[in-house]
C-alpha positions as YAML, in Angstrom:
chain: A
units: angstrom
residues:
- id: 1
  name: MET
  ca: [-32.29, 131.44, -46.44]
- id: 2
  name: THR
  ca: [-34.92, 129.27, -44.77]
- id: 3
  name: GLY
  ca: [-36.71, 127.56, -47.68]
- id: 4
  name: GLN
  ca: [-36.43, 123.86, -48.33]
- id: 5
  name: ILE
  ca: [-33.41, 124.13, -50.58]
- id: 6
  name: THR
  ca: [-31.70, 121.06, -51.96]
- id: 7
  name: ALA
  ca: [-29.02, 119.20, -50.06]
- id: 8
  name: ALA
  ca: [-26.46, 120.24, -52.66]
- id: 9
  name: GLN
  ca: [-27.35, 123.90, -52.16]
- id: 10
  name: PHE
  ca: [-27.05, 123.53, -48.42]
- id: 11
  name: HIS
  ca: [-23.62, 121.91, -48.57]
- id: 12
  name: ALA
  ca: [-22.39, 124.49, -51.09]
- id: 13
  name: ALA
  ca: [-22.97, 127.27, -48.56]
- id: 14
  name: ASP
  ca: [-20.19, 128.66, -46.37]
- id: 15
  name: GLY
  ca: [-20.28, 128.15, -42.62]
- id: 16
  name: VAL
  ca: [-22.18, 124.83, -42.52]
- id: 17
  name: GLU
  ca: [-19.17, 122.52, -42.37]
- id: 18
  name: ASP
  ca: [-20.40, 121.07, -39.05]
- id: 19
  name: TRP
  ca: [-23.65, 119.84, -40.64]
- id: 20
  name: ARG
  ca: [-24.65, 116.89, -42.82]
- id: 21
  name: CYS
  ca: [-27.83, 116.30, -44.83]
- id: 22
  name: LEU
  ca: [-29.50, 112.96, -44.07]
- id: 23
  name: TYR
  ca: [-32.61, 112.43, -46.19]
- id: 24
  name: HIS
  ca: [-35.02, 115.15, -45.01]
- id: 25
  name: LEU
  ca: [-32.89, 116.18, -42.01]
- id: 26
  name: VAL
  ca: [-29.81, 118.31, -41.50]
- id: 27
  name: SER
  ca: [-27.89, 117.22, -38.40]
- id: 28
  name: ALA
  ca: [-24.82, 118.16, -36.41]
- id: 29
  name: TYR
  ca: [-23.27, 116.49, -33.39]
- id: 30
  name: PHE
  ca: [-21.35, 118.42, -30.74]
- id: 31
  name: PRO
  ca: [-19.39, 116.23, -28.28]
- id: 32
  name: THR
  ca: [-19.49, 118.18, -25.03]
- id: 33
  name: GLY
  ca: [-17.83, 115.71, -22.69]
- id: 34
  name: THR
  ca: [-20.05, 116.75, -19.80]
- id: 35
  name: LEU
  ca: [-23.77, 117.23, -19.24]
- id: 36
  name: ALA
  ca: [-23.20, 120.72, -17.86]
- id: 37
  name: LYS
  ca: [-21.48, 121.83, -21.05]
- id: 38
  name: GLY
  ca: [-24.26, 120.27, -23.10]
- id: 39
  name: ILE
  ca: [-26.89, 122.14, -21.11]
- id: 40
  name: ALA
  ca: [-25.00, 125.38, -21.73]
- id: 41
  name: LEU
  ca: [-25.06, 124.73, -25.48]
- id: 42
  name: VAL
  ca: [-28.75, 123.85, -25.46]
- id: 43
  name: GLY
  ca: [-29.44, 127.07, -23.56]
- id: 44
  name: GLU
  ca: [-27.68, 129.07, -26.26]
- id: 45
  name: ILE
  ca: [-29.60, 127.27, -28.99]
- id: 46
  name: GLY
  ca: [-32.85, 128.08, -27.20]
- id: 47
  name: GLN
  ca: [-31.99, 131.77, -27.44]
- id: 48
  name: LEU
  ca: [-31.14, 131.54, -31.15]
- id: 49
  name: ALA
  ca: [-34.27, 129.88, -32.54]
- id: 50
  name: ASP
  ca: [-37.46, 131.91, -32.88]
- id: 51
  name: GLU
  ca: [-40.94, 130.37, -32.59]
- id: 52
  name: THR
  ca: [-41.07, 129.41, -36.27]
- id: 53
  name: GLN
  ca: [-37.62, 127.84, -36.24]
- id: 54
  name: GLN
  ca: [-38.43, 125.87, -33.11]
- id: 55
  name: GLN
  ca: [-41.08, 124.01, -35.11]
- id: 56
  name: TYR
  ca: [-38.39, 122.31, -37.25]
- id: 57
  name: LEU
  ca: [-35.60, 122.18, -34.67]
- id: 58
  name: SER
  ca: [-34.93, 119.20, -32.41]
- id: 59
  name: VAL
  ca: [-32.20, 118.84, -29.80]
- id: 60
  name: ASP
  ca: [-31.04, 115.54, -28.29]
- id: 61
  name: LEU
  ca: [-29.09, 116.19, -25.09]
- id: 62
  name: ARG
  ca: [-26.98, 113.35, -23.68]
- id: 63
  name: GLY
  ca: [-24.34, 113.21, -21.00]
- id: 64
  name: THR
  ca: [-21.48, 113.49, -23.44]
- id: 65
  name: GLY
  ca: [-22.91, 115.30, -26.42]
- id: 66
  name: VAL
  ca: [-25.69, 117.20, -28.19]
- id: 67
  name: THR
  ca: [-27.26, 116.25, -31.52]
- id: 68
  name: VAL
  ca: [-29.09, 119.05, -33.29]
- id: 69
  name: SER
  ca: [-31.40, 118.34, -36.24]
- id: 70
  name: LEU
  ca: [-33.38, 120.58, -38.57]
- id: 71
  name: THR
  ca: [-36.20, 119.36, -40.77]
- id: 72
  name: ARG
  ca: [-35.76, 122.49, -42.86]
- id: 73
  name: ARG
  ca: [-32.36, 123.19, -44.40]
- id: 74
  name: ASP
  ca: [-31.94, 126.54, -42.67]
- id: 75
  name: ILE
  ca: [-28.44, 127.76, -43.43]
- id: 76
  name: THR
  ca: [-28.72, 130.84, -41.22]
- id: 77
  name: LEU
  ca: [-29.80, 128.91, -38.13]
- id: 78
  name: ALA
  ca: [-27.18, 126.21, -38.73]
- id: 79
  name: ARG
  ca: [-24.47, 128.86, -38.87]
- id: 80
  name: ARG
  ca: [-25.69, 130.49, -35.67]
- id: 81
  name: ILE
  ca: [-25.74, 127.19, -33.80]
- id: 82
  name: SER
  ca: [-22.22, 126.36, -34.97]
- id: 83
  name: ALA
  ca: [-21.03, 129.80, -33.89]
- id: 84
  name: ALA
  ca: [-22.58, 129.33, -30.44]
- id: 85
  name: ALA
  ca: [-20.84, 125.97, -30.07]
- id: 86
  name: LYS
  ca: [-17.54, 127.50, -31.13]
- id: 87
  name: GLN
  ca: [-17.88, 130.25, -28.54]
- id: 88
  name: LEU
  ca: [-18.32, 127.53, -25.91]
- id: 89
  name: ASP
  ca: [-15.24, 125.77, -27.28]
- id: 90
  name: ILE
  ca: [-17.27, 122.74, -28.40]
- id: 91
  name: PRO
  ca: [-16.06, 121.41, -31.78]
- id: 92
  name: ALA
  ca: [-18.46, 119.46, -33.96]
- id: 93
  name: ASP
  ca: [-17.98, 115.85, -35.05]
- id: 94
  name: PRO
  ca: [-19.68, 115.51, -38.45]
- id: 95
  name: THR
  ca: [-18.89, 111.79, -38.62]
- id: 96
  name: ALA
  ca: [-21.19, 111.01, -35.69]
- id: 97
  name: VAL
  ca: [-24.59, 111.74, -37.24]
- id: 98
  name: GLN
  ca: [-26.85, 109.25, -38.98]
- id: 99
  name: LEU
  ca: [-30.54, 108.59, -39.63]
- id: 100
  name: ILE
  ca: [-32.07, 105.12, -39.63]
- id: 101
  name: ASN
  ca: [-35.20, 104.20, -41.57]
- id: 102
  name: ILE
  ca: [-37.07, 100.90, -41.52]
- id: 103
  name: THR
  ca: [-38.26, 100.12, -45.04]
- id: 104
  name: LEU
  ca: [-40.95, 97.62, -46.00]
- id: 105
  name: ASP
  ca: [-41.35, 96.33, -49.55]
- id: 106
  name: ALA
  ca: [-45.04, 96.39, -50.45]
- id: 107
  name: LEU
  ca: [-47.21, 95.72, -53.50]
- id: 108
  name: ALA
  ca: [-49.86, 98.33, -52.65]
- id: 109
  name: SER
  ca: [-48.63, 101.07, -50.36]
- id: 110
  name: THR
  ca: [-52.03, 102.74, -50.13]
- id: 111
  name: ASP
  ca: [-53.40, 99.57, -48.56]
- id: 112
  name: VAL
  ca: [-50.49, 99.02, -46.20]
- id: 113
  name: LEU
  ca: [-49.46, 102.47, -45.01]
- id: 114
  name: PRO
  ca: [-52.60, 103.29, -42.96]
- id: 115
  name: PHE
  ca: [-52.03, 100.16, -40.85]
- id: 116
  name: TRP
  ca: [-48.46, 101.13, -39.98]
- id: 117
  name: ARG
  ca: [-49.40, 104.76, -39.39]
- id: 118
  name: ALA
  ca: [-52.01, 103.70, -36.83]
- id: 119
  name: LEU
  ca: [-49.87, 100.98, -35.29]
- id: 120
  name: LEU
  ca: [-46.84, 103.22, -34.78]
- id: 121
  name: ASP
  ca: [-48.89, 106.36, -34.04]
- id: 122
  name: TYR
  ca: [-46.72, 108.15, -36.59]
- id: 123
  name: ARG
  ca: [-47.43, 111.04, -38.97]
- id: 124
  name: GLN
  ca: [-47.18, 110.88, -42.75]
- id: 125
  name: ILE
  ca: [-44.98, 112.64, -45.31]
- id: 126
  name: GLY
  ca: [-45.97, 112.12, -48.93]
- id: 127
  name: ASP
  ca: [-47.35, 108.78, -50.09]
- id: 128
  name: ASP
  ca: [-44.77, 106.41, -48.67]
- id: 129
  name: TYR
  ca: [-43.09, 107.73, -45.53]
- id: 130
  name: LEU
  ca: [-43.98, 107.90, -41.83]
- id: 131
  name: PHE
  ca: [-42.18, 109.76, -39.05]
- id: 132
  name: ASP
  ca: [-42.32, 109.88, -35.29]
- id: 133
  name: PRO
  ca: [-43.84, 113.24, -34.27]
- id: 134
  name: SER
  ca: [-41.82, 113.11, -31.05]
- id: 135
  name: ARG
  ca: [-38.67, 112.62, -33.18]
- id: 136
  name: ARG
  ca: [-37.47, 109.70, -31.08]
- id: 137
  name: GLY
  ca: [-38.11, 106.65, -33.26]
- id: 138
  name: PRO
  ca: [-36.74, 105.70, -36.69]
- id: 139
  name: GLY
  ca: [-38.51, 106.63, -39.89]
- id: 140
  name: PHE
  ca: [-40.69, 104.07, -41.61]
- id: 141
  name: GLY
  ca: [-40.97, 103.91, -45.39]
- id: 142
  name: LEU
  ca: [-42.52, 101.79, -48.10]
- id: 143
  name: GLN
  ca: [-40.75, 100.66, -51.25]
- id: 144
  name: PRO
  ca: [-42.86, 99.43, -54.17]
- id: 145
  name: MET
  ca: [-42.54, 95.86, -55.47]
- id: 146
  name: ASP
  ca: [-43.44, 94.76, -59.00]
- id: 147
  name: GLU
  ca: [-44.54, 91.34, -57.78]
- id: 148
  name: ALA
  ca: [-44.69, 89.37, -54.56]
- id: 149
  name: ARG
  ca: [-41.37, 88.01, -53.30]
- id: 150
  name: PRO
  ca: [-42.23, 85.41, -50.65]
- id: 151
  name: GLN
  ca: [-38.74, 83.93, -50.78]
- id: 152
  name: ARG
  ca: [-36.99, 87.22, -49.97]
- id: 153
  name: ASN
  ca: [-37.02, 89.40, -46.87]
- id: 154
  name: ARG
  ca: [-39.36, 92.30, -47.46]
- id: 155
  name: MET
  ca: [-38.13, 94.57, -44.66]
- id: 156
  name: HIS
  ca: [-34.70, 96.17, -44.50]
- id: 157
  name: LEU
  ca: [-32.91, 99.04, -42.78]
- id: 158
  name: ASP
  ca: [-31.99, 102.27, -44.53]
- id: 159
  name: ILE
  ca: [-29.07, 104.03, -42.83]
- id: 160
  name: ALA
  ca: [-28.46, 107.60, -43.98]
- id: 161
  name: VAL
  ca: [-24.89, 108.63, -43.21]
- id: 162
  name: PRO
  ca: [-22.76, 111.70, -43.97]
- id: 163
  name: HIS
  ca: [-21.79, 111.66, -47.63]
- id: 164
  name: ASP
  ca: [-18.10, 111.76, -46.75]
- id: 165
  name: GLN
  ca: [-18.41, 108.73, -44.45]
- id: 166
  name: ALA
  ca: [-20.45, 106.40, -46.68]
- id: 167
  name: GLU
  ca: [-17.65, 104.47, -48.35]
- id: 168
  name: ALA
  ca: [-15.95, 103.86, -45.01]
- id: 169
  name: ARG
  ca: [-19.23, 102.61, -43.53]
- id: 170
  name: VAL
  ca: [-19.75, 100.25, -46.48]
- id: 171
  name: ALA
  ca: [-16.19, 98.99, -46.21]
- id: 172
  name: ALA
  ca: [-16.59, 98.35, -42.48]
- id: 173
  name: ALA
  ca: [-19.79, 96.37, -43.05]
- id: 174
  name: LEU
  ca: [-18.14, 94.27, -45.74]
- id: 175
  name: ALA
  ca: [-15.11, 93.63, -43.53]
- id: 176
  name: ALA
  ca: [-17.48, 92.50, -40.78]
- id: 177
  name: GLY
  ca: [-18.83, 89.66, -42.93]
- id: 178
  name: GLY
  ca: [-21.34, 91.43, -45.13]
- id: 179
  name: ARG
  ca: [-21.55, 91.30, -48.90]
- id: 180
  name: LEU
  ca: [-22.30, 93.88, -51.55]
- id: 181
  name: VAL
  ca: [-25.62, 93.20, -53.25]
- id: 182
  name: SER
  ca: [-25.52, 96.23, -55.54]
- id: 183
  name: ASP
  ca: [-23.71, 99.52, -55.98]
- id: 184
  name: ALA
  ca: [-25.63, 100.42, -59.13]
- id: 185
  name: HIS
  ca: [-27.11, 103.51, -57.49]
- id: 186
  name: ALA
  ca: [-24.03, 104.59, -55.48]
- id: 187
  name: PRO
  ca: [-23.30, 107.09, -54.07]
- id: 188
  name: ARG
  ca: [-27.04, 107.63, -53.64]
- id: 189
  name: TRP
  ca: [-27.23, 104.22, -51.97]
- id: 190
  name: TRP
  ca: [-25.47, 100.86, -51.67]
- id: 191
  name: VAL
  ca: [-27.36, 97.62, -51.00]
- id: 192
  name: LEU
  ca: [-25.60, 95.28, -48.56]
- id: 193
  name: ALA
  ca: [-26.57, 91.97, -46.99]
- id: 194
  name: ASP
  ca: [-25.47, 89.98, -43.97]
- id: 195
  name: ALA
  ca: [-24.33, 86.35, -44.11]
- id: 196
  name: GLU
  ca: [-27.96, 85.15, -44.21]
- id: 197
  name: GLY
  ca: [-29.08, 87.56, -46.89]
- id: 198
  name: ASN
  ca: [-30.82, 90.16, -44.72]
- id: 199
  name: GLU
  ca: [-30.48, 93.46, -46.55]
- id: 200
  name: ALA
  ca: [-29.70, 97.04, -45.60]
- id: 201
  name: CYS
  ca: [-29.00, 100.20, -47.60]
- id: 202
  name: VAL
  ca: [-26.35, 102.79, -46.84]
- id: 203
  name: ALA
  ca: [-27.60, 106.07, -48.29]
- id: 204
  name: THR
  ca: [-26.41, 109.65, -48.78]
- id: 205
  name: TRP
  ca: [-27.92, 112.85, -50.14]
- id: 206
  name: VAL
  ca: [-25.66, 112.78, -53.22]
- id: 207
  name: GLY
  ca: [-27.69, 112.32, -56.38]
- id: 208
  name: ARG
  ca: [-30.98, 113.37, -54.79]
- id: 209
  name: ASP
  ca: [-32.79, 116.42, -56.06]
- id: 210
  name: GLN
  ca: [-34.59, 117.22, -52.82]
...
């Protein structure tokens, strides 16, 4: 099953417990402890993914762990990668994945988006989202405004977290001095603000159809 199924369909499948849907990505983190063990896992992954799958697979190798992300919700490949990690005795840590988006409130996205696309040298998905083709930088999105809000910050962070970690992340932010602006759309997203009113959203896949 390699089509762009919904996040709910992905999480309902067996054998993908290591993975979490984050907006358009599916990610898993494997703490290896050493670079050598991480290289071994990456080598196995390289043998598992065919040329087509490599187009939507990204691997971030660090000294103490490997993050694997898929831009297509490929259950079969996710299972194979988890099995390879298990054979190397590398357990996954599903709590360690997240995806950060920078979001700008705009009156006319069609006027604004081309500027940011050129400035960031990003590529476009749909009418309101930009992504780094090298998969290193955060996503950049536009959120429509009904009217200008000069007295309010128009840029905020969107942090996509595992659905089973969202409430803990919100609680931690509130305990650290933040305040809840709105939970009207939870668990799809919560709106939080720091002590000066700068906003951020904690988001999950729950409640999204895509």
